[in-house]
Amino acid sequence: MNHVALIQCFEHADASITGWEQSLQVGVLPSLPVLVDEASLLVKQMIIAYMNDMGNESPALGEDLLEVFKALVKGDPSWNTIRDNCRELVYYKNCLLMDRADALPAKPETMAIRTVRHIFLFMKTRAIREDRLEMA
C-alpha cells in the first residue's frame, strides 16, 4: 500500500514541532494563540491523514479538533490514549477565547509544544508498528 500522504504529513508535523522546540531553546516564545491554533491544526492533519491511510472516511479539516478526534476513536477506542492531550489544546484555546490566561498552566507555550509532540510520537509509533511508516 502507498503511504506517501501519511509519510508527508508526519514529516511536516515533525518539522513544525522541531521548529517550535528550537524557538523555545533560544528563548523565543511563539505567540500562544497562534501556537495553539497551529498545533491543533497539525493534530487534525495527522488524524485525518491516518484515517485516510486506513481507508476510513475522515472528517473535514475545518471541524473542531475534538470532533475530528471523535471520528478517529469511533472505530478504535484504543485511540483514547491521546484524548486528554487533544482536550488540553482545546482547553488552552478556550481559555484564550474567554480572556482567561490566568487559568493556563505555567509556561503554556512549552506545555502546548510538549503536548503536540506527545501526540505526534504516539501516532507515529503506532503507524510504525502497523508498517505505515518506517522508523527514522
PDB file of C-alpha atoms in Angstrom:
ATOM      1  CA  MET A   1       0.000   0.000   0.000  1.00  0.00           C
ATOM      2  CA  ASN A   2       1.163   3.539  -0.760  1.00  0.00           C
ATOM      3  CA  HIS A   3       1.546   5.629   2.403  1.00  0.00           C
ATOM      4  CA  VAL A   4       3.051   8.734   0.765  1.00  0.00           C
ATOM      5  CA  ALA A   5       0.432  11.180   2.066  1.00  0.00           C
ATOM      6  CA  LEU A   6       0.774   9.864   5.613  1.00  0.00           C
ATOM      7  CA  ILE A   7       4.572   9.995   5.426  1.00  0.00           C
ATOM      8  CA  GLN A   8       4.491  13.584   4.141  1.00  0.00           C
ATOM      9  CA  CYS A   9       2.031  14.626   6.831  1.00  0.00           C
ATOM     10  CA  PHE A  10       4.206  13.206   9.601  1.00  0.00           C
ATOM     11  CA  GLU A  11       7.376  14.726   8.126  1.00  0.00           C
ATOM     12  CA  HIS A  12       5.653  18.125   8.031  1.00  0.00           C
ATOM     13  CA  ALA A  13       4.398  17.714  11.597  1.00  0.00           C
ATOM     14  CA  ASP A  14       7.836  16.717  12.872  1.00  0.00           C
ATOM     15  CA  ALA A  15       9.467  19.703  11.141  1.00  0.00           C
ATOM     16  CA  SER A  16       6.888  22.112  12.588  1.00  0.00           C
ATOM     17  CA  ILE A  17       7.219  20.758  16.122  1.00  0.00           C
ATOM     18  CA  THR A  18      11.020  20.753  15.882  1.00  0.00           C
ATOM     19  CA  GLY A  19      10.908  24.399  14.802  1.00  0.00           C
ATOM     20  CA  TRP A  20       8.813  25.311  17.842  1.00  0.00           C
ATOM     21  CA  GLU A  21      11.136  23.341  20.129  1.00  0.00           C
ATOM     22  CA  GLN A  22      14.172  25.139  18.703  1.00  0.00           C
ATOM     23  CA  SER A  23      12.482  28.502  19.209  1.00  0.00           C
ATOM     24  CA  LEU A  24      11.904  27.647  22.852  1.00  0.00           C
ATOM     25  CA  GLN A  25      15.545  26.610  23.308  1.00  0.00           C
ATOM     26  CA  VAL A  26      16.747  30.037  22.208  1.00  0.00           C
ATOM     27  CA  GLY A  27      14.154  31.780  24.353  1.00  0.00           C
ATOM     28  CA  VAL A  28      11.914  32.928  21.542  1.00  0.00           C
ATOM     29  CA  LEU A  29       8.397  32.070  22.590  1.00  0.00           C
ATOM     30  CA  PRO A  30       5.831  31.854  19.834  1.00  0.00           C
ATOM     31  CA  SER A  31       2.557  33.701  20.265  1.00  0.00           C
ATOM     32  CA  LEU A  32       0.364  31.381  22.314  1.00  0.00           C
ATOM     33  CA  PRO A  33      -2.854  31.958  20.304  1.00  0.00           C
ATOM     34  CA  VAL A  34      -1.052  31.270  17.022  1.00  0.00           C
ATOM     35  CA  LEU A  35       0.787  28.292  18.501  1.00  0.00           C
ATOM     36  CA  VAL A  36      -2.404  26.707  19.845  1.00  0.00           C
ATOM     37  CA  ASP A  37      -4.173  27.180  16.512  1.00  0.00           C
ATOM     38  CA  GLU A  38      -1.253  25.747  14.543  1.00  0.00           C
ATOM     39  CA  ALA A  39      -0.760  22.850  16.962  1.00  0.00           C
ATOM     40  CA  SER A  40      -4.469  21.987  16.809  1.00  0.00           C
ATOM     41  CA  LEU A  41      -4.394  22.122  13.016  1.00  0.00           C
ATOM     42  CA  LEU A  42      -1.334  19.880  12.966  1.00  0.00           C
ATOM     43  CA  VAL A  43      -3.058  17.289  15.165  1.00  0.00           C
ATOM     44  CA  LYS A  44      -6.162  17.385  12.952  1.00  0.00           C
ATOM     45  CA  GLN A  45      -3.986  16.922   9.868  1.00  0.00           C
ATOM     46  CA  MET A  46      -2.264  13.892  11.411  1.00  0.00           C
ATOM     47  CA  ILE A  47      -5.564  12.306  12.436  1.00  0.00           C
ATOM     48  CA  ILE A  48      -7.141  12.888   9.030  1.00  0.00           C
ATOM     49  CA  ALA A  49      -4.048  11.596   7.204  1.00  0.00           C
ATOM     50  CA  TYR A  50      -4.031   8.499   9.393  1.00  0.00           C
ATOM     51  CA  MET A  51      -7.742   7.854   8.805  1.00  0.00           C
ATOM     52  CA  ASN A  52      -7.340   8.361   5.058  1.00  0.00           C
ATOM     53  CA  ASP A  53      -4.386   5.983   5.037  1.00  0.00           C
ATOM     54  CA  MET A  54      -6.536   3.380   6.764  1.00  0.00           C
ATOM     55  CA  GLY A  55      -9.148   3.848   4.060  1.00  0.00           C
ATOM     56  CA  ASN A  56     -11.644   5.272   6.547  1.00  0.00           C
ATOM     57  CA  GLU A  57     -13.885   8.217   5.866  1.00  0.00           C
ATOM     58  CA  SER A  58     -12.421  11.226   7.632  1.00  0.00           C
ATOM     59  CA  PRO A  59     -13.981  14.468   8.829  1.00  0.00           C
ATOM     60  CA  ALA A  60     -13.210  17.799   7.194  1.00  0.00           C
ATOM     61  CA  LEU A  61     -10.146  19.730   8.313  1.00  0.00           C
ATOM     62  CA  GLY A  62     -12.419  22.615   9.325  1.00  0.00           C
ATOM     63  CA  GLU A  63     -14.102  20.537  12.025  1.00  0.00           C
ATOM     64  CA  ASP A  64     -13.353  21.130  15.688  1.00  0.00           C
ATOM     65  CA  LEU A  65     -10.338  19.153  16.968  1.00  0.00           C
ATOM     66  CA  LEU A  66     -12.453  17.088  19.346  1.00  0.00           C
ATOM     67  CA  GLU A  67     -14.903  16.204  16.558  1.00  0.00           C
ATOM     68  CA  VAL A  68     -12.009  15.035  14.375  1.00  0.00           C
ATOM     69  CA  PHE A  69     -10.644  13.038  17.295  1.00  0.00           C
ATOM     70  CA  LYS A  70     -14.079  11.529  17.971  1.00  0.00           C
ATOM     71  CA  ALA A  71     -14.207  10.239  14.391  1.00  0.00           C
ATOM     72  CA  LEU A  72     -10.844   8.516  14.911  1.00  0.00           C
ATOM     73  CA  VAL A  73     -11.898   6.865  18.158  1.00  0.00           C
ATOM     74  CA  LYS A  74     -15.239   5.724  16.762  1.00  0.00           C
ATOM     75  CA  GLY A  75     -13.673   2.736  15.035  1.00  0.00           C
ATOM     76  CA  ASP A  76     -10.953   2.058  17.594  1.00  0.00           C
ATOM     77  CA  PRO A  77     -11.291   3.051  21.269  1.00  0.00           C
ATOM     78  CA  SER A  78      -7.573   2.445  21.892  1.00  0.00           C
ATOM     79  CA  TRP A  79      -7.051   5.947  20.487  1.00  0.00           C
ATOM     80  CA  ASN A  80      -8.493   7.332  23.738  1.00  0.00           C
ATOM     81  CA  THR A  81      -4.884   7.287  24.937  1.00  0.00           C
ATOM     82  CA  ILE A  82      -4.403  10.739  23.362  1.00  0.00           C
ATOM     83  CA  ARG A  83      -7.845  12.121  24.236  1.00  0.00           C
ATOM     84  CA  ASP A  84      -6.641  14.218  27.161  1.00  0.00           C
ATOM     85  CA  ASN A  85      -3.823  15.658  25.064  1.00  0.00           C
ATOM     86  CA  CYS A  86      -6.315  16.813  22.431  1.00  0.00           C
ATOM     87  CA  ARG A  87      -8.567  18.187  25.156  1.00  0.00           C
ATOM     88  CA  GLU A  88      -5.632  20.114  26.620  1.00  0.00           C
ATOM     89  CA  LEU A  89      -5.106  22.001  23.358  1.00  0.00           C
ATOM     90  CA  VAL A  90      -8.826  22.805  23.210  1.00  0.00           C
ATOM     91  CA  TYR A  91      -8.700  23.987  26.831  1.00  0.00           C
ATOM     92  CA  TYR A  92      -5.853  26.396  26.006  1.00  0.00           C
ATOM     93  CA  LYS A  93      -7.837  27.791  23.080  1.00  0.00           C
ATOM     94  CA  ASN A  94     -10.964  28.205  25.220  1.00  0.00           C
ATOM     95  CA  CYS A  95      -9.000  30.000  27.956  1.00  0.00           C
ATOM     96  CA  LEU A  96      -7.611  32.405  25.383  1.00  0.00           C
ATOM     97  CA  LEU A  97     -11.028  32.993  23.792  1.00  0.00           C
ATOM     98  CA  MET A  98     -12.541  33.775  27.201  1.00  0.00           C
ATOM     99  CA  ASP A  99      -9.620  36.081  28.111  1.00  0.00           C
ATOM    100  CA  ARG A 100      -8.666  33.751  30.963  1.00  0.00           C
ATOM    101  CA  ALA A 101      -4.915  33.429  30.505  1.00  0.00           C
ATOM    102  CA  ASP A 102      -4.773  33.247  34.307  1.00  0.00           C
ATOM    103  CA  ALA A 103      -6.308  29.742  34.072  1.00  0.00           C
ATOM    104  CA  LEU A 104      -3.479  28.448  31.885  1.00  0.00           C
ATOM    105  CA  PRO A 105      -0.588  26.442  33.312  1.00  0.00           C
ATOM    106  CA  ALA A 106       2.821  27.975  33.875  1.00  0.00           C
ATOM    107  CA  LYS A 107       4.716  28.186  30.576  1.00  0.00           C
ATOM    108  CA  PRO A 108       1.707  27.335  28.389  1.00  0.00           C
ATOM    109  CA  GLU A 109       3.768  27.643  25.182  1.00  0.00           C
ATOM    110  CA  THR A 110       6.131  24.934  26.392  1.00  0.00           C
ATOM    111  CA  MET A 111       3.240  22.750  27.514  1.00  0.00           C
ATOM    112  CA  ALA A 112       1.427  23.142  24.185  1.00  0.00           C
ATOM    113  CA  ILE A 113       4.546  22.139  22.259  1.00  0.00           C
ATOM    114  CA  ARG A 114       5.175  19.139  24.509  1.00  0.00           C
ATOM    115  CA  THR A 115       1.545  18.103  24.170  1.00  0.00           C
ATOM    116  CA  VAL A 116       1.611  18.134  20.382  1.00  0.00           C
ATOM    117  CA  ARG A 117       4.978  16.318  20.405  1.00  0.00           C
ATOM    118  CA  HIS A 118       3.432  13.611  22.604  1.00  0.00           C
ATOM    119  CA  ILE A 119       0.513  13.181  20.210  1.00  0.00           C
ATOM    120  CA  PHE A 120       2.920  13.052  17.272  1.00  0.00           C
ATOM    121  CA  LEU A 121       5.107  10.401  18.910  1.00  0.00           C
ATOM    122  CA  PHE A 122       2.153   8.250  19.903  1.00  0.00           C
ATOM    123  CA  MET A 123       0.635   8.376  16.425  1.00  0.00           C
ATOM    124  CA  LYS A 124       3.964   7.855  14.669  1.00  0.00           C
ATOM    125  CA  THR A 125       4.885   4.878  16.847  1.00  0.00           C
ATOM    126  CA  ARG A 126       1.539   3.301  16.149  1.00  0.00           C
ATOM    127  CA  ALA A 127       1.901   3.883  12.414  1.00  0.00           C
ATOM    128  CA  ILE A 128       5.389   2.327  12.533  1.00  0.00           C
ATOM    129  CA  ARG A 129       4.034  -0.766  14.332  1.00  0.00           C
ATOM    130  CA  GLU A 130       1.377  -1.053  11.630  1.00  0.00           C
ATOM    131  CA  ASP A 131       4.030  -0.763   8.865  1.00  0.00           C
ATOM    132  CA  ARG A 132       2.565   2.532   7.636  1.00  0.00           C
ATOM    133  CA  LEU A 133       5.721   4.490   8.443  1.00  0.00           C
ATOM    134  CA  GLU A 134       9.342   3.483   8.736  1.00  0.00           C
ATOM    135  CA  MET A 135      11.435   4.106  11.793  1.00  0.00           C
ATOM    136  CA  ALA A 136      13.694   7.113  11.225  1.00  0.00           C
TER     137      ALA A 136
END
